Amino acid sequence: MIDLRFVREHPDVVRASQRARGADESLVDALLAADEGRRSAVKRADDLRAEQKAASQAVKKASPEERPAVLEQARALAAAVKEAEEAQRAADAALREVHLQIPNVVHDDVPPGGEDDAVTLRTVGEIPTYDFPVRDHLEIGEALGAIDMERGAKVSGARFYFLTGPGALLEFALAQLAIGQAVDAGFVPVVAPALVRPEAMEGTGFLGAHAEEVYKVERDDLYLVGTSEVALAGMHMNEVLDLPAGPRRYAGWSSCFRREAGSYGKDTRGIIRVHWFDKVEMFSFCRPEEAADEHRRLLAWEEEFLTALELPYRVVDIAAGDLGTSAARKFDIEAWFPSQNTYRELTSTSDCTTFRARRLNIRYRDADGRPQTAATLNGTLCAVARTIACLLEVHQRADGSVYVPKALRPWLGGAELLTPGMTLAAAVPPLSA
C-alpha cells in the first residue's frame, strides 16, 4: 500500500497517478477522510483512557462520601472507553479497506496511456527471414514430439499441455541456464512453494483487481501462485532485514497457475497463454533509494538471458494504464514470434518501491539503526512455456529441425539441432561427463 504520510503531504501527486492509471482519483479523498477519521478515533480513545486512569486514581483517594459518585464516573468512563475502542477498530478497518484499493504511485517517467501506448526503448537483434513457409510453435512442437496439447486437454482441460521428449529436455535446459546465470550474478536460488496463504497473496497485490485470475483452494484457504514472487515476497514478511551490502536477491523456481480470465480468444493455440507453466523469477529486497538502479540491473539480466538464447527482442516501457497494482514502473521484453509477425511479451520486470513491503511489514535498518520500509522488485528471467514457443519458432528450419542456441547445448548433450524422431539419449549429457 502507498505511504499515508506521502498521501497527506502530496495528495495532488497521488490524484495525478490515479488519473494516469485511469483509476478513480476520488479514492484519494476517501483515503484522506478515512485517515482523518481514524486519527480522530485514536485520539478520542487515548483521551478517554487517560481520563479513566485518572478516575481510577480518584476512586482510591475519594472519601466515603465522595466514593459513590466517583465510582459512577469511573464506570461511565469505562463504558465510554469500550465504545471508543470499538469505534477505533471500525475506523482502522475502514481505513484499510480504502487504502488497499489505491495502487502504487506511478514513476514520473512512466509514459501515459494504456495497453497500446508502451514506448519502445530499444530493439536488439535482426528479425529473421525464412525461405520456406513459417510454421507456428505448436506445429513444430508436435512434429518434434515436444508438445502434446490434445492429451493435456484430455487430462486437465483447455490450456493445459504435456511437454514430452525434446520439449521436456528444453524445459530442464532452460531452467539450468537461467538458474546458473542468476547464481553467477549473486542470486540465492530458491525452490518456492506454489501454494500460499491469503496474506501473502493480498500483500503482493494479486487479490483485489486481479482476483479473477487466481486459483483458490477453498478447503484449505490457500492460493495457487501465478508467479513465485508471491512466495518470495512472503518469505520475509514481518521481518527486519539486514541490507548493509546492497540488495538481497533471490531466484525463485516454481510452477505458476493463472486462470487467464478475460483472455479467451487470445493466444488459445499452443503454449503461449496457458493455465500452468514453470518459471524462474528474480526478486530483490533493497533500500528505496537503490530501487531505480536495481530495476535497470534486473532488466539487464533479462536481456543477457535472451541474448544467450539468440532471440531478437525489443524493450518497452509500459504505460501507466497498463501497470499492475503494485508496480510504479515496469519494463517488458518482447521477443519476435515469426508465426504472428510481431513481438510478444516474454519477460517483464517491475519496481514496486515500498508498496508491497508496507503491506507485508518488511523493513530494514537504516544507518542509525532505525527500522524503515524496504523496497521490492521482481523480474521474470524465464517463463518456460512461452520461451520454448519462441525458441521453436525463431530457430525453425525448412526440414522440420530446430537450431539449438549454443548456450543451451551443455544441457542437451551438445546437440546442435532438435530433429523429428531424434534419439533422446544423444541430447542428454552422459553420466561420466
PDB file of N, CA and C in Angstrom, residues 152-250:
ATOM      1  N   GLY A 152      -3.007 -33.075 -23.049  1.00  0.00           N
ATOM      2  CA  GLY A 152      -3.079 -32.147 -21.931  1.00  0.00           C
ATOM      3  C   GLY A 152      -4.513 -31.749 -21.645  1.00  0.00           C
ATOM      4  N   ALA A 153      -5.275 -31.480 -22.718  1.00  0.00           N
ATOM      5  CA  ALA A 153      -6.686 -31.119 -22.552  1.00  0.00           C
ATOM      6  C   ALA A 153      -7.499 -32.304 -22.042  1.00  0.00           C
ATOM      7  N   LYS A 154      -7.145 -33.506 -22.499  1.00  0.00           N
ATOM      8  CA  LYS A 154      -7.859 -34.703 -22.046  1.00  0.00           C
ATOM      9  C   LYS A 154      -7.697 -34.906 -20.543  1.00  0.00           C
ATOM     10  N   VAL A 155      -6.503 -34.653 -20.056  1.00  0.00           N
ATOM     11  CA  VAL A 155      -6.204 -34.890 -18.644  1.00  0.00           C
ATOM     12  C   VAL A 155      -6.647 -33.729 -17.760  1.00  0.00           C
ATOM     13  N   SER A 156      -6.434 -32.484 -18.211  1.00  0.00           N
ATOM     14  CA  SER A 156      -6.618 -31.324 -17.329  1.00  0.00           C
ATOM     15  C   SER A 156      -7.569 -30.268 -17.860  1.00  0.00           C
ATOM     16  N   GLY A 157      -7.922 -30.320 -19.131  1.00  0.00           N
ATOM     17  CA  GLY A 157      -8.806 -29.318 -19.707  1.00  0.00           C
ATOM     18  C   GLY A 157      -8.062 -28.374 -20.637  1.00  0.00           C
ATOM     19  N   ALA A 158      -8.795 -27.384 -21.155  1.00  0.00           N
ATOM     20  CA  ALA A 158      -8.222 -26.445 -22.119  1.00  0.00           C
ATOM     21  C   ALA A 158      -7.055 -25.674 -21.505  1.00  0.00           C
ATOM     22  N   ARG A 159      -6.074 -25.360 -22.337  1.00  0.00           N
ATOM     23  CA  ARG A 159      -4.893 -24.583 -21.978  1.00  0.00           C
ATOM     24  C   ARG A 159      -3.957 -25.300 -21.002  1.00  0.00           C
ATOM     25  N   PHE A 160      -4.024 -26.621 -21.012  1.00  0.00           N
ATOM     26  CA  PHE A 160      -3.017 -27.437 -20.353  1.00  0.00           C
ATOM     27  C   PHE A 160      -2.324 -28.277 -21.425  1.00  0.00           C
ATOM     28  N   TYR A 161      -1.183 -28.831 -21.106  1.00  0.00           N
ATOM     29  CA  TYR A 161      -0.350 -29.456 -22.123  1.00  0.00           C
ATOM     30  C   TYR A 161       0.627 -30.420 -21.467  1.00  0.00           C
ATOM     31  N   PHE A 162       1.182 -31.291 -22.272  1.00  0.00           N
ATOM     32  CA  PHE A 162       2.351 -32.072 -21.879  1.00  0.00           C
ATOM     33  C   PHE A 162       3.542 -31.567 -22.665  1.00  0.00           C
ATOM     34  N   LEU A 163       4.673 -31.396 -22.002  1.00  0.00           N
ATOM     35  CA  LEU A 163       5.953 -31.276 -22.691  1.00  0.00           C
ATOM     36  C   LEU A 163       6.575 -32.661 -22.691  1.00  0.00           C
ATOM     37  N   THR A 164       6.875 -33.167 -23.865  1.00  0.00           N
ATOM     38  CA  THR A 164       7.347 -34.546 -23.979  1.00  0.00           C
ATOM     39  C   THR A 164       8.667 -34.579 -24.741  1.00  0.00           C
ATOM     40  N   GLY A 165       9.474 -35.601 -24.489  1.00  0.00           N
ATOM     41  CA  GLY A 165      10.716 -35.789 -25.232  1.00  0.00           C
ATOM     42  C   GLY A 165      11.577 -34.548 -25.243  1.00  0.00           C
ATOM     43  N   PRO A 166      11.900 -34.035 -26.432  1.00  0.00           N
ATOM     44  CA  PRO A 166      12.763 -32.851 -26.514  1.00  0.00           C
ATOM     45  C   PRO A 166      12.140 -31.616 -25.868  1.00  0.00           C
ATOM     46  N   GLY A 167      10.817 -31.554 -25.783  1.00  0.00           N
ATOM     47  CA  GLY A 167      10.172 -30.425 -25.102  1.00  0.00           C
ATOM     48  C   GLY A 167      10.500 -30.426 -23.623  1.00  0.00           C
ATOM     49  N   ALA A 168      10.423 -31.607 -22.992  1.00  0.00           N
ATOM     50  CA  ALA A 168      10.777 -31.712 -21.579  1.00  0.00           C
ATOM     51  C   ALA A 168      12.252 -31.399 -21.371  1.00  0.00           C
ATOM     52  N   LEU A 169      13.110 -31.886 -22.259  1.00  0.00           N
ATOM     53  CA  LEU A 169      14.545 -31.601 -22.128  1.00  0.00           C
ATOM     54  C   LEU A 169      14.823 -30.110 -22.288  1.00  0.00           C
ATOM     55  N   LEU A 170      14.085 -29.445 -23.170  1.00  0.00           N
ATOM     56  CA  LEU A 170      14.248 -27.996 -23.308  1.00  0.00           C
ATOM     57  C   LEU A 170      13.900 -27.279 -22.011  1.00  0.00           C
ATOM     58  N   GLU A 171      12.831 -27.729 -21.339  1.00  0.00           N
ATOM     59  CA  GLU A 171      12.469 -27.094 -20.065  1.00  0.00           C
ATOM     60  C   GLU A 171      13.615 -27.202 -19.061  1.00  0.00           C
ATOM     61  N   PHE A 172      14.176 -28.407 -18.935  1.00  0.00           N
ATOM     62  CA  PHE A 172      15.257 -28.588 -17.964  1.00  0.00           C
ATOM     63  C   PHE A 172      16.489 -27.782 -18.354  1.00  0.00           C
ATOM     64  N   ALA A 173      16.758 -27.702 -19.657  1.00  0.00           N
ATOM     65  CA  ALA A 173      17.917 -26.933 -20.115  1.00  0.00           C
ATOM     66  C   ALA A 173      17.737 -25.449 -19.825  1.00  0.00           C
ATOM     67  N   LEU A 174      16.541 -24.917 -20.093  1.00  0.00           N
ATOM     68  CA  LEU A 174      16.275 -23.504 -19.814  1.00  0.00           C
ATOM     69  C   LEU A 174      16.366 -23.208 -18.317  1.00  0.00           C
ATOM     70  N   ALA A 175      15.848 -24.129 -17.514  1.00  0.00           N
ATOM     71  CA  ALA A 175      15.919 -23.939 -16.061  1.00  0.00           C
ATOM     72  C   ALA A 175      17.371 -23.888 -15.593  1.00  0.00           C
ATOM     73  N   GLN A 176      18.194 -24.797 -16.107  1.00  0.00           N
ATOM     74  CA  GLN A 176      19.611 -24.827 -15.711  1.00  0.00           C
ATOM     75  C   GLN A 176      20.332 -23.567 -16.152  1.00  0.00           C
ATOM     76  N   LEU A 177      20.058 -23.132 -17.375  1.00  0.00           N
ATOM     77  CA  LEU A 177      20.713 -21.920 -17.881  1.00  0.00           C
ATOM     78  C   LEU A 177      20.299 -20.711 -17.046  1.00  0.00           C
ATOM     79  N   ALA A 178      19.001 -20.582 -16.748  1.00  0.00           N
ATOM     80  CA  ALA A 178      18.506 -19.426 -16.004  1.00  0.00           C
ATOM     81  C   ALA A 178      19.036 -19.411 -14.574  1.00  0.00           C
ATOM     82  N   ILE A 179      18.944 -20.535 -13.893  1.00  0.00           N
ATOM     83  CA  ILE A 179      19.425 -20.589 -12.512  1.00  0.00           C
ATOM     84  C   ILE A 179      20.930 -20.392 -12.462  1.00  0.00           C
ATOM     85  N   GLY A 180      21.650 -20.969 -13.426  1.00  0.00           N
ATOM     86  CA  GLY A 180      23.105 -20.786 -13.465  1.00  0.00           C
ATOM     87  C   GLY A 180      23.488 -19.331 -13.644  1.00  0.00           C
ATOM     88  N   GLN A 181      22.797 -18.634 -14.540  1.00  0.00           N
ATOM     89  CA  GLN A 181      23.089 -17.214 -14.747  1.00  0.00           C
ATOM     90  C   GLN A 181      22.777 -16.422 -13.478  1.00  0.00           C
ATOM     91  N   ALA A 182      21.644 -16.738 -12.839  1.00  0.00           N
ATOM     92  CA  ALA A 182      21.255 -15.997 -11.643  1.00  0.00           C
ATOM     93  C   ALA A 182      22.254 -16.209 -10.507  1.00  0.00           C
ATOM     94  N   VAL A 183      22.668 -17.433 -10.286  1.00  0.00           N
ATOM     95  CA  VAL A 183      23.628 -17.715  -9.219  1.00  0.00           C
ATOM     96  C   VAL A 183      24.949 -17.017  -9.508  1.00  0.00           C
ATOM     97  N   ASP A 184      25.357 -17.028 -10.763  1.00  0.00           N
ATOM     98  CA  ASP A 184      26.593 -16.350 -11.144  1.00  0.00           C
ATOM     99  C   ASP A 184      26.509 -14.848 -10.871  1.00  0.00           C
ATOM    100  N   ALA A 185      25.301 -14.285 -10.939  1.00  0.00           N
ATOM    101  CA  ALA A 185      25.097 -12.857 -10.684  1.00  0.00           C
ATOM    102  C   ALA A 185      24.893 -12.555  -9.202  1.00  0.00           C
ATOM    103  N   GLY A 186      24.913 -13.581  -8.356  1.00  0.00           N
ATOM    104  CA  GLY A 186      24.808 -13.351  -6.924  1.00  0.00           C
ATOM    105  C   GLY A 186      23.453 -13.622  -6.320  1.00  0.00           C
ATOM    106  N   PHE A 187      22.523 -14.203  -7.083  1.00  0.00           N
ATOM    107  CA  PHE A 187      21.212 -14.536  -6.552  1.00  0.00           C
ATOM    108  C   PHE A 187      21.271 -15.836  -5.746  1.00  0.00           C
ATOM    109  N   VAL A 188      20.463 -15.919  -4.712  1.00  0.00           N
ATOM    110  CA  VAL A 188      20.303 -17.162  -3.955  1.00  0.00           C
ATOM    111  C   VAL A 188      19.193 -17.968  -4.620  1.00  0.00           C
ATOM    112  N   PRO A 189      19.473 -19.191  -5.081  1.00  0.00           N
ATOM    113  CA  PRO A 189      18.411 -19.980  -5.718  1.00  0.00           C
ATOM    114  C   PRO A 189      17.421 -20.490  -4.679  1.00  0.00           C
ATOM    115  N   VAL A 190      16.134 -20.457  -5.039  1.00  0.00           N
ATOM    116  CA  VAL A 190      15.068 -20.873  -4.131  1.00  0.00           C
ATOM    117  C   VAL A 190      14.049 -21.701  -4.921  1.00  0.00           C
ATOM    118  N   VAL A 191      13.718 -22.862  -4.408  1.00  0.00           N
ATOM    119  CA  VAL A 191      12.562 -23.595  -4.917  1.00  0.00           C
ATOM    120  C   VAL A 191      11.398 -23.195  -4.019  1.00  0.00           C
ATOM    121  N   ALA A 192      10.444 -22.461  -4.570  1.00  0.00           N
ATOM    122  CA  ALA A 192       9.414 -21.802  -3.760  1.00  0.00           C
ATOM    123  C   ALA A 192       8.102 -22.582  -3.788  1.00  0.00           C
ATOM    124  N   PRO A 193       7.333 -22.538  -2.693  1.00  0.00           N
ATOM    125  CA  PRO A 193       6.030 -23.207  -2.690  1.00  0.00           C
ATOM    126  C   PRO A 193       5.062 -22.555  -3.668  1.00  0.00           C
ATOM    127  N   ALA A 194       4.219 -23.383  -4.261  1.00  0.00           N
ATOM    128  CA  ALA A 194       3.228 -22.871  -5.212  1.00  0.00           C
ATOM    129  C   ALA A 194       1.897 -22.570  -4.548  1.00  0.00           C
ATOM    130  N   LEU A 195       1.740 -22.942  -3.287  1.00  0.00           N
ATOM    131  CA  LEU A 195       0.541 -22.634  -2.512  1.00  0.00           C
ATOM    132  C   LEU A 195       0.911 -21.664  -1.394  1.00  0.00           C
ATOM    133  N   VAL A 196       0.132 -20.588  -1.259  1.00  0.00           N
ATOM    134  CA  VAL A 196       0.440 -19.578  -0.243  1.00  0.00           C
ATOM    135  C   VAL A 196      -0.827 -19.171   0.491  1.00  0.00           C
ATOM    136  N   ARG A 197      -0.633 -18.568   1.663  1.00  0.00           N
ATOM    137  CA  ARG A 197      -1.740 -18.081   2.464  1.00  0.00           C
ATOM    138  C   ARG A 197      -2.288 -16.765   1.895  1.00  0.00           C
ATOM    139  N   PRO A 198      -3.512 -16.409   2.296  1.00  0.00           N
ATOM    140  CA  PRO A 198      -4.123 -15.181   1.760  1.00  0.00           C
ATOM    141  C   PRO A 198      -3.301 -13.929   2.011  1.00  0.00           C
ATOM    142  N   GLU A 199      -2.635 -13.817   3.171  1.00  0.00           N
ATOM    143  CA  GLU A 199      -1.894 -12.604   3.463  1.00  0.00           C
ATOM    144  C   GLU A 199      -0.731 -12.390   2.498  1.00  0.00           C
ATOM    145  N   ALA A 200      -0.130 -13.486   2.008  1.00  0.00           N
ATOM    146  CA  ALA A 200       0.938 -13.346   1.023  1.00  0.00           C
ATOM    147  C   ALA A 200       0.382 -12.901  -0.324  1.00  0.00           C
ATOM    148  N   MET A 201      -0.753 -13.464  -0.712  1.00  0.00           N
ATOM    149  CA  MET A 201      -1.360 -13.096  -1.992  1.00  0.00           C
ATOM    150  C   MET A 201      -1.865 -11.651  -1.969  1.00  0.00           C
ATOM    151  N   GLU A 202      -2.517 -11.264  -0.875  1.00  0.00           N
ATOM    152  CA  GLU A 202      -3.006  -9.891  -0.765  1.00  0.00           C
ATOM    153  C   GLU A 202      -1.841  -8.915  -0.660  1.00  0.00           C
ATOM    154  N   GLY A 203      -0.833  -9.308   0.098  1.00  0.00           N
ATOM    155  CA  GLY A 203       0.308  -8.420   0.300  1.00  0.00           C
ATOM    156  C   GLY A 203       1.059  -8.096  -0.966  1.00  0.00           C
ATOM    157  N   THR A 204       1.031  -8.988  -1.941  1.00  0.00           N
ATOM    158  CA  THR A 204       1.717  -8.750  -3.208  1.00  0.00           C
ATOM    159  C   THR A 204       0.795  -8.165  -4.269  1.00  0.00           C
ATOM    160  N   GLY A 205      -0.452  -7.895  -3.901  1.00  0.00           N
ATOM    161  CA  GLY A 205      -1.347  -7.185  -4.814  1.00  0.00           C
ATOM    162  C   GLY A 205      -2.065  -8.054  -5.816  1.00  0.00           C
ATOM    163  N   PHE A 206      -2.121  -9.378  -5.576  1.00  0.00           N
ATOM    164  CA  PHE A 206      -2.748 -10.258  -6.562  1.00  0.00           C
ATOM    165  C   PHE A 206      -4.194 -10.601  -6.243  1.00  0.00           C
ATOM    166  N   LEU A 207      -4.733 -10.030  -5.179  1.00  0.00           N
ATOM    167  CA  LEU A 207      -6.179 -10.123  -4.964  1.00  0.00           C
ATOM    168  C   LEU A 207      -6.773  -8.809  -5.450  1.00  0.00           C
ATOM    169  N   GLY A 208      -7.919  -8.427  -5.002  1.00  0.00           N
ATOM    170  CA  GLY A 208      -8.488  -7.180  -5.499  1.00  0.00           C
ATOM    171  C   GLY A 208      -8.777  -7.256  -6.982  1.00  0.00           C
ATOM    172  N   ALA A 209      -8.161  -6.352  -7.750  1.00  0.00           N
ATOM    173  CA  ALA A 209      -8.440  -6.254  -9.181  1.00  0.00           C
ATOM    174  C   ALA A 209      -8.014  -7.506  -9.944  1.00  0.00           C
ATOM    175  N   HIS A 210      -7.076  -8.289  -9.375  1.00  0.00           N
ATOM    176  CA  HIS A 210      -6.553  -9.466 -10.080  1.00  0.00           C
ATOM    177  C   HIS A 210      -7.135 -10.780  -9.542  1.00  0.00           C
ATOM    178  N   ALA A 211      -8.116 -10.707  -8.669  1.00  0.00           N
ATOM    179  CA  ALA A 211      -8.627 -11.901  -8.001  1.00  0.00           C
ATOM    180  C   ALA A 211      -9.195 -12.926  -8.982  1.00  0.00           C
ATOM    181  N   GLU A 212      -9.769 -12.462 -10.085  1.00  0.00           N
ATOM    182  CA  GLU A 212     -10.370 -13.386 -11.041  1.00  0.00           C
ATOM    183  C   GLU A 212      -9.337 -14.237 -11.767  1.00  0.00           C
ATOM    184  N   GLU A 213      -8.074 -13.842 -11.715  1.00  0.00           N
ATOM    185  CA  GLU A 213      -7.023 -14.599 -12.398  1.00  0.00           C
ATOM    186  C   GLU A 213      -6.404 -15.668 -11.511  1.00  0.00           C
ATOM    187  N   VAL A 214      -6.822 -15.712 -10.243  1.00  0.00           N
ATOM    188  CA  VAL A 214      -6.155 -16.540  -9.244  1.00  0.00           C
ATOM    189  C   VAL A 214      -6.964 -17.794  -8.940  1.00  0.00           C
ATOM    190  N   TYR A 215      -6.270 -18.936  -8.820  1.00  0.00           N
ATOM    191  CA  TYR A 215      -6.903 -20.170  -8.367  1.00  0.00           C
ATOM    192  C   TYR A 215      -6.848 -20.239  -6.843  1.00  0.00           C
ATOM    193  N   LYS A 216      -7.973 -20.594  -6.216  1.00  0.00           N
ATOM    194  CA  LYS A 216      -8.020 -20.726  -4.772  1.00  0.00           C
ATOM    195  C   LYS A 216      -8.442 -22.132  -4.376  1.00  0.00           C
ATOM    196  N   VAL A 217      -7.744 -22.686  -3.371  1.00  0.00           N
ATOM    197  CA  VAL A 217      -8.111 -23.965  -2.783  1.00  0.00           C
ATOM    198  C   VAL A 217      -8.988 -23.653  -1.570  1.00  0.00           C
ATOM    199  N   GLU A 218     -10.294 -23.652  -1.770  1.00  0.00           N
ATOM    200  CA  GLU A 218     -11.225 -23.179  -0.750  1.00  0.00           C
ATOM    201  C   GLU A 218     -11.106 -23.962   0.554  1.00  0.00           C
ATOM    202  N   ARG A 219     -10.979 -25.255   0.472  1.00  0.00           N
ATOM    203  CA  ARG A 219     -10.982 -26.089   1.674  1.00  0.00           C
ATOM    204  C   ARG A 219      -9.859 -25.720   2.640  1.00  0.00           C
ATOM    205  N   ASP A 220      -8.713 -25.342   2.078  1.00  0.00           N
ATOM    206  CA  ASP A 220      -7.545 -25.063   2.914  1.00  0.00           C
ATOM    207  C   ASP A 220      -7.224 -23.579   3.023  1.00  0.00           C
ATOM    208  N   ASP A 221      -8.038 -22.718   2.391  1.00  0.00           N
ATOM    209  CA  ASP A 221      -7.808 -21.275   2.389  1.00  0.00           C
ATOM    210  C   ASP A 221      -6.389 -20.955   1.921  1.00  0.00           C
ATOM    211  N   LEU A 222      -6.011 -21.549   0.810  1.00  0.00           N
ATOM    212  CA  LEU A 222      -4.704 -21.321   0.190  1.00  0.00           C
ATOM    213  C   LEU A 222      -4.913 -20.938  -1.264  1.00  0.00           C
ATOM    214  N   TYR A 223      -3.928 -20.230  -1.814  1.00  0.00           N
ATOM    215  CA  TYR A 223      -3.976 -19.812  -3.215  1.00  0.00           C
ATOM    216  C   TYR A 223      -2.817 -20.423  -3.990  1.00  0.00           C
ATOM    217  N   LEU A 224      -3.092 -20.804  -5.232  1.00  0.00           N
ATOM    218  CA  LEU A 224      -2.023 -21.202  -6.152  1.00  0.00           C
ATOM    219  C   LEU A 224      -1.398 -19.938  -6.733  1.00  0.00           C
ATOM    220  N   VAL A 225      -0.082 -19.843  -6.673  1.00  0.00           N
ATOM    221  CA  VAL A 225       0.580 -18.621  -7.121  1.00  0.00           C
ATOM    222  C   VAL A 225       0.591 -18.531  -8.642  1.00  0.00           C
ATOM    223  N   GLY A 226       0.536 -17.302  -9.139  1.00  0.00           N
ATOM    224  CA  GLY A 226       0.694 -17.056 -10.565  1.00  0.00           C
ATOM    225  C   GLY A 226       2.138 -16.763 -10.915  1.00  0.00           C
ATOM    226  N   THR A 227       2.968 -16.609  -9.877  1.00  0.00           N
ATOM    227  CA  THR A 227       4.392 -16.337 -10.025  1.00  0.00           C
ATOM    228  C   THR A 227       5.048 -16.549  -8.669  1.00  0.00           C
ATOM    229  N   SER A 228       6.287 -17.011  -8.664  1.00  0.00           N
ATOM    230  CA  SER A 228       6.946 -17.285  -7.386  1.00  0.00           C
ATOM    231  C   SER A 228       7.280 -16.005  -6.624  1.00  0.00           C
ATOM    232  N   GLU A 229       7.109 -14.845  -7.231  1.00  0.00           N
ATOM    233  CA  GLU A 229       7.373 -13.596  -6.499  1.00  0.00           C
ATOM    234  C   GLU A 229       6.450 -13.477  -5.285  1.00  0.00           C
ATOM    235  N   VAL A 230       5.272 -14.114  -5.331  1.00  0.00           N
ATOM    236  CA  VAL A 230       4.366 -14.068  -4.188  1.00  0.00           C
ATOM    237  C   VAL A 230       5.011 -14.744  -2.981  1.00  0.00           C
ATOM    238  N   ALA A 231       5.513 -15.961  -3.187  1.00  0.00           N
ATOM    239  CA  ALA A 231       6.160 -16.672  -2.091  1.00  0.00           C
ATOM    240  C   ALA A 231       7.469 -16.004  -1.685  1.00  0.00           C
ATOM    241  N   LEU A 232       8.219 -15.502  -2.663  1.00  0.00           N
ATOM    242  CA  LEU A 232       9.498 -14.860  -2.356  1.00  0.00           C
ATOM    243  C   LEU A 232       9.292 -13.592  -1.534  1.00  0.00           C
ATOM    244  N   ALA A 233       8.279 -12.801  -1.862  1.00  0.00           N
ATOM    245  CA  ALA A 233       7.974 -11.612  -1.065  1.00  0.00           C
ATOM    246  C   ALA A 233       7.533 -12.010   0.334  1.00  0.00           C
ATOM    247  N   GLY A 234       6.718 -13.071   0.415  1.00  0.00           N
ATOM    248  CA  GLY A 234       6.217 -13.506   1.708  1.00  0.00           C
ATOM    249  C   GLY A 234       7.266 -14.134   2.600  1.00  0.00           C
ATOM    250  N   MET A 235       8.390 -14.565   2.042  1.00  0.00           N
ATOM    251  CA  MET A 235       9.455 -15.169   2.849  1.00  0.00           C
ATOM    252  C   MET A 235       9.847 -14.286   4.026  1.00  0.00           C
ATOM    253  N   HIS A 236       9.873 -12.976   3.812  1.00  0.00           N
ATOM    254  CA  HIS A 236      10.388 -12.060   4.831  1.00  0.00           C
ATOM    255  C   HIS A 236       9.307 -11.144   5.406  1.00  0.00           C
ATOM    256  N   MET A 237       8.028 -11.523   5.258  1.00  0.00           N
ATOM    257  CA  MET A 237       7.012 -10.655   5.852  1.00  0.00           C
ATOM    258  C   MET A 237       7.160 -10.662   7.372  1.00  0.00           C
ATOM    259  N   ASN A 238       6.911  -9.492   7.944  1.00  0.00           N
ATOM    260  CA  ASN A 238       7.050  -9.274   9.390  1.00  0.00           C
ATOM    261  C   ASN A 238       8.479  -9.471   9.886  1.00  0.00           C
ATOM    262  N   GLU A 239       9.449  -9.166   9.014  1.00  0.00           N
ATOM    263  CA  GLU A 239      10.857  -9.265   9.394  1.00  0.00           C
ATOM    264  C   GLU A 239      11.557  -7.931   9.171  1.00  0.00           C
ATOM    265  N   VAL A 240      12.669  -7.764   9.885  1.00  0.00           N
ATOM    266  CA  VAL A 240      13.560  -6.626   9.661  1.00  0.00           C
ATOM    267  C   VAL A 240      14.835  -7.178   9.046  1.00  0.00           C
ATOM    268  N   LEU A 241      15.129  -6.799   7.803  1.00  0.00           N
ATOM    269  CA  LEU A 241      16.261  -7.345   7.057  1.00  0.00           C
ATOM    270  C   LEU A 241      17.533  -6.556   7.325  1.00  0.00           C
ATOM    271  N   ASP A 242      18.632  -7.238   7.170  1.00  0.00           N
ATOM    272  CA  ASP A 242      19.940  -6.599   7.253  1.00  0.00           C
ATOM    273  C   ASP A 242      20.430  -6.407   5.818  1.00  0.00           C
ATOM    274  N   LEU A 243      20.527  -5.153   5.367  1.00  0.00           N
ATOM    275  CA  LEU A 243      20.920  -4.871   3.977  1.00  0.00           C
ATOM    276  C   LEU A 243      22.158  -3.979   3.916  1.00  0.00           C
ATOM    277  N   PRO A 244      23.234  -4.340   4.621  1.00  0.00           N
ATOM    278  CA  PRO A 244      24.403  -3.450   4.636  1.00  0.00           C
ATOM    279  C   PRO A 244      25.204  -3.477   3.344  1.00  0.00           C
ATOM    280  N   ALA A 245      25.134  -4.592   2.631  1.00  0.00           N
ATOM    281  CA  ALA A 245      25.978  -4.746   1.442  1.00  0.00           C
ATOM    282  C   ALA A 245      25.206  -4.601   0.144  1.00  0.00           C
ATOM    283  N   GLY A 246      24.017  -3.987   0.206  1.00  0.00           N
ATOM    284  CA  GLY A 246      23.222  -3.816  -1.004  1.00  0.00           C
ATOM    285  C   GLY A 246      22.034  -4.753  -1.030  1.00  0.00           C
ATOM    286  N   PRO A 247      21.363  -4.876  -2.187  1.00  0.00           N
ATOM    287  CA  PRO A 247      20.129  -5.650  -2.291  1.00  0.00           C
ATOM    288  C   PRO A 247      20.310  -7.120  -1.920  1.00  0.00           C
ATOM    289  N   ARG A 248      19.247  -7.708  -1.381  1.00  0.00           N
ATOM    290  CA  ARG A 248      19.193  -9.145  -1.163  1.00  0.00           C
ATOM    291  C   ARG A 248      18.396  -9.734  -2.314  1.00  0.00           C
ATOM    292  N   ARG A 249      18.991 -10.689  -3.026  1.00  0.00           N
ATOM    293  CA  ARG A 249      18.398 -11.188  -4.277  1.00  0.00           C
ATOM    294  C   ARG A 249      18.139 -12.685  -4.216  1.00  0.00           C
ATOM    295  N   TYR A 250      16.964 -13.076  -4.726  1.00  0.00           N
ATOM    296  CA  TYR A 250      16.588 -14.483  -4.824  1.00  0.00           C
ATOM    297  C   TYR A 250      16.189 -14.803  -6.264  1.00  0.00           C
TER     298      TYR A 250
END
